[in-house]
Coordinates of C-alpha atoms in Angstrom, one line a residue:
Chain Y
D1 CA 16.6 -27.9 17.2
Q2 CA 15.7 -25.7 14.2
Q3 CA 12.3 -26.4 12.7
V4 CA 12.7 -23.9 9.9
K5 CA 16.0 -23.8 8.1
Q6 CA 17.4 -21.3 5.6
N7 CA 20.7 -22.9 4.7
S8 CA 22.1 -20.0 2.6
P9 CA 23.0 -17.1 4.8
S10 CA 23.6 -14.9 1.8
L11 CA 22.8 -14.6 -1.9
S12 CA 24.1 -12.2 -4.6
V13 CA 22.1 -11.7 -7.8
Q14 CA 22.5 -9.4 -10.7
E15 CA 19.7 -6.8 -11.2
G16 CA 17.1 -8.0 -13.6
R17 CA 17.8 -11.7 -12.9
I18 CA 15.8 -14.1 -10.8
S19 CA 16.5 -14.5 -7.1
I20 CA 15.6 -17.8 -5.5
L21 CA 15.6 -18.1 -1.8
N22 CA 15.1 -21.5 -0.2
C23 CA 13.6 -22.7 3.0
D24 CA 13.2 -26.2 4.6
Y25 CA 11.1 -27.2 7.5
T26 CA 10.9 -30.3 9.7
N27 CA 7.6 -30.0 11.5
S28 CA 4.8 -31.8 9.7
M29 CA 2.2 -29.8 11.7
F30 CA 3.2 -26.5 9.9
D31 CA 0.4 -25.6 7.5
Y32 CA 1.0 -22.0 6.8
F33 CA 4.1 -20.3 5.5
L34 CA 5.2 -16.7 5.2
W35 CA 8.1 -14.7 3.9
Y36 CA 9.2 -11.5 5.6
K37 CA 11.6 -9.0 4.4
K38 CA 13.8 -7.0 6.7
Y39 CA 15.9 -3.9 6.1
P40 CA 18.6 -2.9 8.7
A41 CA 17.3 -1.1 11.8
E42 CA 13.7 -1.9 10.8
G43 CA 11.3 -4.6 11.8
P44 CA 10.4 -7.5 9.5
T45 CA 7.7 -6.6 6.8
F46 CA 5.3 -9.2 5.5
L47 CA 5.9 -10.1 1.9
I48 CA 3.8 -13.1 0.9
S49 CA 2.3 -16.2 2.3
I50 CA 1.0 -19.6 1.3
S51 CA -1.3 -22.2 2.8
S52 CA -0.5 -25.9 2.7
I53 CA -3.5 -26.5 0.5
K54 CA -1.7 -24.7 -2.3
D55 CA 1.6 -25.2 -4.0
K56 CA 2.0 -21.8 -5.5
N57 CA 1.1 -18.2 -4.6
E58 CA 2.0 -15.2 -6.7
D59 CA 2.0 -11.5 -6.0
G60 CA 3.6 -9.3 -8.6
R61 CA 7.3 -10.0 -8.9
F62 CA 7.1 -12.4 -5.9
T63 CA 6.1 -16.1 -6.1
V64 CA 6.3 -18.6 -3.3
F65 CA 6.3 -22.3 -4.2
L66 CA 5.6 -25.1 -1.6
N67 CA 6.6 -28.7 -1.9
K68 CA 5.0 -30.4 1.0
S69 CA 6.4 -33.9 0.3
A70 CA 9.9 -32.4 0.4
K71 CA 9.0 -30.0 3.2
H72 CA 10.5 -27.2 1.1
L73 CA 9.5 -23.8 0.0
S74 CA 11.1 -21.2 -2.1
L75 CA 10.6 -17.5 -2.9
H76 CA 11.2 -16.4 -6.4
I77 CA 11.8 -12.7 -7.2
V78 CA 11.6 -11.8 -10.9
P79 CA 13.1 -9.5 -12.0
S80 CA 15.3 -8.6 -9.0
Q81 CA 15.8 -5.0 -8.2
P82 CA 18.4 -3.2 -6.1
G83 CA 15.6 -2.2 -3.6
D84 CA 15.1 -5.9 -3.0
S85 CA 18.4 -6.1 -1.1
A86 CA 17.4 -7.1 2.4
V87 CA 17.3 -10.0 4.7
Y88 CA 14.5 -12.5 3.9
F89 CA 13.0 -14.6 6.7
C90 CA 11.0 -17.7 6.1
A91 CA 8.4 -18.4 8.8
A92 CA 5.9 -21.1 9.5
S93 CA 2.9 -21.7 11.8
A94 CA 0.7 -24.7 12.7
G95 CA -3.0 -24.1 12.9
G96 CA -3.7 -22.2 9.8
A97 CA -3.7 -18.5 9.1
G98 CA -5.3 -17.7 12.4
S99 CA -2.3 -19.1 14.4
Y100 CA 0.3 -16.5 14.9
Q101 CA 3.0 -18.2 16.8
L102 CA 5.5 -18.0 14.0
T103 CA 8.7 -20.1 13.8
F104 CA 11.3 -18.3 11.8
G105 CA 14.4 -19.3 10.0
K106 CA 17.7 -17.5 10.5
G107 CA 17.3 -15.5 7.3
T108 CA 19.1 -15.1 4.0
K109 CA 20.7 -11.8 3.1
L110 CA 20.0 -10.9 -0.5
S111 CA 22.2 -8.5 -2.4
V112 CA 21.0 -7.3 -5.8
I113 CA 23.9 -5.9 -7.7
P114 CA 23.0 -3.0 -10.1
Chain Q
E1 CA -2.0 5.3 10.2
A2 CA 0.8 4.9 12.8
G3 CA 2.6 1.5 12.8
V4 CA 3.8 -0.5 15.7
T5 CA 6.1 1.6 17.8
Q6 CA 8.6 0.4 20.4
F7 CA 10.6 2.2 23.0
P8 CA 13.5 2.5 23.7
S9 CA 15.2 1.7 20.4
H10 CA 18.3 0.8 22.3
S11 CA 19.0 0.1 25.9
V12 CA 22.4 -0.7 27.5
I13 CA 22.3 -2.0 31.1
E14 CA 24.5 -3.9 33.4
K15 CA 23.9 -7.5 34.4
G16 CA 21.5 -7.6 37.3
Q17 CA 19.7 -4.4 36.4
T18 CA 16.1 -4.1 35.3
V19 CA 14.8 -2.9 31.9
T20 CA 11.3 -2.3 30.7
L21 CA 10.5 -2.3 27.0
R22 CA 7.3 -0.8 25.7
C23 CA 5.2 -1.5 22.7
D24 CA 2.3 0.4 21.2
P25 CA 0.4 -1.7 18.7
I26 CA -1.5 -0.4 15.7
S27 CA -4.7 1.1 16.9
G28 CA -7.6 -1.5 16.8
H29 CA -5.3 -4.5 16.8
D30 CA -6.4 -6.9 19.5
N31 CA -3.4 -9.3 19.0
L32 CA 0.0 -8.3 20.3
Y33 CA 3.1 -10.4 20.2
W34 CA 6.6 -10.3 21.5
Y35 CA 9.5 -11.9 19.6
R36 CA 13.2 -11.9 20.3
R37 CA 16.2 -12.3 18.1
V38 CA 19.5 -13.1 19.9
M39 CA 22.6 -12.4 17.9
G40 CA 23.1 -14.7 15.0
K41 CA 20.0 -16.8 15.7
E42 CA 16.5 -16.9 14.5
I43 CA 13.6 -14.7 15.6
K44 CA 11.8 -16.5 18.4
F45 CA 8.3 -16.2 19.7
L46 CA 7.9 -15.1 23.3
L47 CA 4.2 -14.6 23.9
H48 CA 0.9 -13.5 22.5
F49 CA -1.8 -11.3 24.0
V50 CA -5.4 -11.1 22.9
K51 CA -6.5 -7.7 24.3
E52 CA -5.3 -7.8 27.9
S53 CA -5.2 -11.6 28.2
K54 CA -2.1 -13.8 27.7
Q55 CA -3.1 -16.2 25.0
D56 CA 0.2 -18.1 24.7
E57 CA 3.3 -17.5 26.8
S58 CA 5.1 -20.7 25.9
G59 CA 8.1 -18.9 24.5
M60 CA 9.0 -16.9 27.6
P61 CA 12.4 -18.1 28.6
N62 CA 12.1 -17.9 32.4
N63 CA 10.5 -16.0 35.2
R64 CA 12.8 -13.1 34.9
F65 CA 10.6 -12.0 32.1
L66 CA 7.3 -10.4 32.8
A67 CA 4.9 -9.1 30.1
E68 CA 1.8 -7.0 30.7
R69 CA -0.8 -5.4 28.6
T70 CA -2.8 -3.0 30.7
G71 CA -6.3 -2.3 29.3
G72 CA -5.5 -4.2 26.2
T73 CA -3.6 -1.3 24.6
Y74 CA 0.1 -0.9 25.0
S75 CA 2.3 -3.7 26.4
T76 CA 5.5 -3.8 28.5
L77 CA 8.1 -6.4 28.7
K78 CA 10.2 -6.3 31.9
V79 CA 13.4 -8.2 32.3
Q80 CA 14.5 -8.4 36.0
P81 CA 17.3 -9.1 36.7
A82 CA 18.9 -9.0 33.3
E83 CA 21.5 -11.5 32.4
L84 CA 24.1 -11.4 29.6
E85 CA 22.2 -13.9 27.5
D86 CA 19.2 -11.6 27.4
S87 CA 21.0 -9.3 24.9
G88 CA 19.3 -9.2 21.6
V89 CA 16.6 -7.4 19.7
Y90 CA 13.1 -7.6 21.0
F91 CA 10.4 -7.2 18.4
C92 CA 6.8 -6.4 19.1
A93 CA 4.1 -7.2 16.5
S94 CA 0.4 -6.7 16.2
S95 CA -2.4 -8.0 14.1
Q96 CA -6.2 -7.8 13.6
E97 CA -8.6 -10.4 14.9
R98 CA -7.7 -14.0 13.9
G99 CA -9.2 -15.3 10.8
R100 CA -9.7 -11.9 9.2
N101 CA -6.4 -11.6 7.4
T102 CA -3.7 -13.6 5.7
G103 CA -1.8 -14.2 8.9
E104 CA 0.2 -11.0 8.5
L105 CA 1.9 -9.6 11.6
F106 CA 2.9 -6.0 11.6
F107 CA 6.3 -5.6 13.3
G108 CA 7.8 -2.7 15.1
E109 CA 11.4 -1.7 14.5
G110 CA 12.6 -3.5 17.6
S111 CA 14.2 -2.6 20.9
R112 CA 17.9 -3.6 21.0
L113 CA 19.0 -4.7 24.5
T114 CA 22.6 -4.9 25.4
V115 CA 23.5 -6.4 28.8
L116 CA 27.1 -5.8 29.9

């Protein structure tokens, strides 16, 4: 019973274009969402987060959008760079930013083609 | 500043044997977490320490798994006896006190466990 779903296992994008990674969730109690980036043989690295009281959070080239009614969030990377090639995990928690039991999706492997 | 370190990076054992994984969190981080990723599946929460106390161990799969955090510093995760389905990558993460950050966990590189 997956509560956080990343339905695209992989995505290829041309350098300079926009990358859009999607994530859906089923648990209505989730109120804090995070994206992590993972390179091979490394641990996940925090990228960006969003609270359920917001619908958008931006940090440089990375923007996360949250649609609570659809239980959907997306990560936009603009412009995409070859160094962005990695596996991206969507994660969610219930209880605000102070609750750290994260529920992860299976990840989407992003390949940015030079 | 040193990040979260885990040892060993890879362990290969036979079914029925015992393995102990170690995690050293970032200095000053009271919160320490164990997560596990089984092949092809999502990263799953195992447990959460606040200093030396277990705050939440709802993700521990069964009593073959024992986690400790002596003195609130490093933590160990022991699997005894190991079964084939325990194979995967075990991630440790740490964070500062709750409410003082954005919810960011700092992950280690993981300990890959292969049970034959």
